[in-house]
PDB file of C-alpha atoms in Angstrom:
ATOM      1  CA  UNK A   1       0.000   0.000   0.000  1.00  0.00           C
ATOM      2  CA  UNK A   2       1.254   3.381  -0.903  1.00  0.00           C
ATOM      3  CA  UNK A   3       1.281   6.011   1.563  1.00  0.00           C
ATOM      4  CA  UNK A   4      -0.361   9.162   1.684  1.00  0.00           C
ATOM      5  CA  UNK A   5       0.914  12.412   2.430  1.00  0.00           C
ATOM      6  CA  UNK A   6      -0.928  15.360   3.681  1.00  0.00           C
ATOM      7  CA  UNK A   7       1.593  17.666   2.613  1.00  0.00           C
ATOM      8  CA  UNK A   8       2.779  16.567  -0.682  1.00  0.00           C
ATOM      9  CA  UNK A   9       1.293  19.926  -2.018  1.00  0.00           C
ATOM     10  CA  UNK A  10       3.900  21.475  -0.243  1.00  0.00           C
ATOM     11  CA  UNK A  11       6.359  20.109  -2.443  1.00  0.00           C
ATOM     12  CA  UNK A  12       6.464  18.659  -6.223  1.00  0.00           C
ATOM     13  CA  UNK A  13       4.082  16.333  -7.414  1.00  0.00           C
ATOM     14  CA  UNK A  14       5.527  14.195  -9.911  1.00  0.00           C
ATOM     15  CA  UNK A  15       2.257  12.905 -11.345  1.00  0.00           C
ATOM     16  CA  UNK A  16       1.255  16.533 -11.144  1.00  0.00           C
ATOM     17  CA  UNK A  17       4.332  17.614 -12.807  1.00  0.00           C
ATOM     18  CA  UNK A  18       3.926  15.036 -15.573  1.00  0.00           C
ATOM     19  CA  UNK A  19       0.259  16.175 -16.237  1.00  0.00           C
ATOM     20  CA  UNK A  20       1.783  19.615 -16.953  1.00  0.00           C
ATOM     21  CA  UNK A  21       3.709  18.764 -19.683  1.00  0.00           C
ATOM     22  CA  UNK A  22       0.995  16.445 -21.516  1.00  0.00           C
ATOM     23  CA  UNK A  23       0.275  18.285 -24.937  1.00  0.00           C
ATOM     24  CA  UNK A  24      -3.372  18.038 -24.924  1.00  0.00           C
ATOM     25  CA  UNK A  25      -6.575  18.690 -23.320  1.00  0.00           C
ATOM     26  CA  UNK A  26      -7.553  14.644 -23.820  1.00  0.00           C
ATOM     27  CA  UNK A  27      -3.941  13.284 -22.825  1.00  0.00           C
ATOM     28  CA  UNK A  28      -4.224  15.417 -19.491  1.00  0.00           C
ATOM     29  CA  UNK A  29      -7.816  13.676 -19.058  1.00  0.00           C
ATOM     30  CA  UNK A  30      -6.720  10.058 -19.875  1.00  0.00           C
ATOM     31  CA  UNK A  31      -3.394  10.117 -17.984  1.00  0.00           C
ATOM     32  CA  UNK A  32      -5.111  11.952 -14.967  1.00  0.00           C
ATOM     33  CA  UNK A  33      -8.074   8.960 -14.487  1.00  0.00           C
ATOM     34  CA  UNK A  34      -5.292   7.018 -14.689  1.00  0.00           C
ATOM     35  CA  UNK A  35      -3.663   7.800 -12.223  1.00  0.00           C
ATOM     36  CA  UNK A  36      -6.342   8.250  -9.669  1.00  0.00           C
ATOM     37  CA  UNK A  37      -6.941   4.961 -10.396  1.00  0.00           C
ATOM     38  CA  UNK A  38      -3.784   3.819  -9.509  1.00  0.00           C
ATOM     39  CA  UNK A  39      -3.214   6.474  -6.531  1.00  0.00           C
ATOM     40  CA  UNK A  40      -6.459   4.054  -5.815  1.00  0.00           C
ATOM     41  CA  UNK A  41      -5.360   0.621  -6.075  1.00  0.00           C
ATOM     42  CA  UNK A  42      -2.125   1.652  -4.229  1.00  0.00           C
ATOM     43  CA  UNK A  43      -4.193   2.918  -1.254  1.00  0.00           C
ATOM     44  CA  UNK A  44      -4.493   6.961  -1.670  1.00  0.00           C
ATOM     45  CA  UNK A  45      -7.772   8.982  -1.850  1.00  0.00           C
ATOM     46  CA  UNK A  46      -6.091  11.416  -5.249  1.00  0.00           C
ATOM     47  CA  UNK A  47      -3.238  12.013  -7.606  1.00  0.00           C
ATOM     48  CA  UNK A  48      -2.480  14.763  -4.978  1.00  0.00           C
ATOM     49  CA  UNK A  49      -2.435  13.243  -1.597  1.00  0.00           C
ATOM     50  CA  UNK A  50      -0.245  10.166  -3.072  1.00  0.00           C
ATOM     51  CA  UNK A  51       2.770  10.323  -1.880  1.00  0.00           C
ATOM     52  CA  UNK A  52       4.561   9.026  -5.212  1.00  0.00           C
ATOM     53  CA  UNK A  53       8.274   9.223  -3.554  1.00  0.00           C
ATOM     54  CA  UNK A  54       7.271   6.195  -1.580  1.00  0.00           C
ATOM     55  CA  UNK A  55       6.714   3.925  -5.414  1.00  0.00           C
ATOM     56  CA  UNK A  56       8.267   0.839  -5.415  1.00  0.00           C
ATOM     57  CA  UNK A  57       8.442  -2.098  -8.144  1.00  0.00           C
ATOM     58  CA  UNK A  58       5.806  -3.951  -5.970  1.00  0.00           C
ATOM     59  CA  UNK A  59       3.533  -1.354  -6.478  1.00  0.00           C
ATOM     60  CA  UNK A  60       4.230  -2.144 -10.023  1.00  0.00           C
ATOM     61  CA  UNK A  61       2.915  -5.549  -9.924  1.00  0.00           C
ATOM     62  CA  UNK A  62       0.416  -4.592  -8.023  1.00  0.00           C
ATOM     63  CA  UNK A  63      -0.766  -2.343 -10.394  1.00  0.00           C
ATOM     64  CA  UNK A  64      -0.745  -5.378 -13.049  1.00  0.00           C
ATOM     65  CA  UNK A  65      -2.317  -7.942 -10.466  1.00  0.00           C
ATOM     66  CA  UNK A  66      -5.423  -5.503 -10.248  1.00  0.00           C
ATOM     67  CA  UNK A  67      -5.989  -4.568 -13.742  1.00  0.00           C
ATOM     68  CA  UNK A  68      -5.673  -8.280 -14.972  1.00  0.00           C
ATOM     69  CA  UNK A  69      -8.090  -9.173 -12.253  1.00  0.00           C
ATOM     70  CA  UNK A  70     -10.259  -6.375 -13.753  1.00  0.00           C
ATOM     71  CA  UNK A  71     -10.559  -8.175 -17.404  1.00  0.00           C
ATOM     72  CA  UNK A  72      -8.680  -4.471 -18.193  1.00  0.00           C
ATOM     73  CA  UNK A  73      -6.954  -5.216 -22.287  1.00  0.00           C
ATOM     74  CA  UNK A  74      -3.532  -5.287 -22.390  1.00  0.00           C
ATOM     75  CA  UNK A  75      -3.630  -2.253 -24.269  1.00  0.00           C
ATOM     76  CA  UNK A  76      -5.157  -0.654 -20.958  1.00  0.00           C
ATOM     77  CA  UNK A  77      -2.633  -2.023 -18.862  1.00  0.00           C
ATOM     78  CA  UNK A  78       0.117  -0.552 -20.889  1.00  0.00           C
ATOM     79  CA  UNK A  79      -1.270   2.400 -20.617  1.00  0.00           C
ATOM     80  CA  UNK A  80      -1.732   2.321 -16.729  1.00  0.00           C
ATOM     81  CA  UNK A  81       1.573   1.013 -16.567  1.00  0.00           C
ATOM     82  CA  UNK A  82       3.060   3.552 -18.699  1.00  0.00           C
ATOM     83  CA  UNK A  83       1.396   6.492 -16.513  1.00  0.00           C
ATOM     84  CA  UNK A  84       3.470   4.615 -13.470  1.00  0.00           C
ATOM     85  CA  UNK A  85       6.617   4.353 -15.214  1.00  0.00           C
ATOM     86  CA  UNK A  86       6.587   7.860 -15.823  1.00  0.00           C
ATOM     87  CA  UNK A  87       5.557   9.247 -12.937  1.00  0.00           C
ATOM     88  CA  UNK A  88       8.498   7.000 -10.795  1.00  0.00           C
ATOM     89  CA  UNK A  89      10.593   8.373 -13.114  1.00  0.00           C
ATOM     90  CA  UNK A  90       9.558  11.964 -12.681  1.00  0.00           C
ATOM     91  CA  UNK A  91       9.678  11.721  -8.573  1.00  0.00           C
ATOM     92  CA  UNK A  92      12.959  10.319  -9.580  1.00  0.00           C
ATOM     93  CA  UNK A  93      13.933  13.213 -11.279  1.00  0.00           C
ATOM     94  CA  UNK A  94      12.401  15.654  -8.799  1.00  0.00           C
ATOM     95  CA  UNK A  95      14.876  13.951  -5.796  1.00  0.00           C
ATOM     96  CA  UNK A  96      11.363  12.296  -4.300  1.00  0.00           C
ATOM     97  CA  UNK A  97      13.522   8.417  -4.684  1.00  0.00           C
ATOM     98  CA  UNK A  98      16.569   7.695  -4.161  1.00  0.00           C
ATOM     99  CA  UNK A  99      19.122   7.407  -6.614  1.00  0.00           C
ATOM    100  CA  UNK A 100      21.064   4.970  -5.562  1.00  0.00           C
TER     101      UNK A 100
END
């Protein structure tokens, strides 16, 4: 379960920070749901209260475990998957994980 983080709006969002550079209206819509969803599955209420610096690759198969269980496509779990990858990398870049 991820952990959430009353005060992650005090500092840089990663999922927030990758929704800001999404080109278009749509993309920002379809990436956001999907990461509620998985801000969801990993145990937060939002994309904001999340605490994304806490990600780990378990949270990764998680992520899978839930969707399959679903009947989600694969196409949809790419996608879901993709949002993840991105956002790790993003809290990565921010700092939020360690680089080491």
């Amino acid at each position: 379960m991820l952990n959430t983080n009353p005060n992650t709006s005090q500092k840089k969002n990663p999922a927030l920070a990758y929704l800001s550079r999404l080109g278009s209206s749509r993309s920002v819509i379809t990436i956001s749901n999907c990461l509620k969803h998985i801000a969801v599955i990993l145990g937060a209420s939002d994309i904001e209260t999340a605490d994304w610096a806490k990600l780990k690759r378990n949270h990764w198969t998680e992520i899978k475990r839930t969707l399959t269980e679903k009947g989600c496509s694969g196409a949809t779990q790419n996608l879901y998957l993709t949002a993840f990858k991105t956002v790790a990398k993003e809290a990565w870049t921010l700092d939020l994980i360690p680089q080491s």
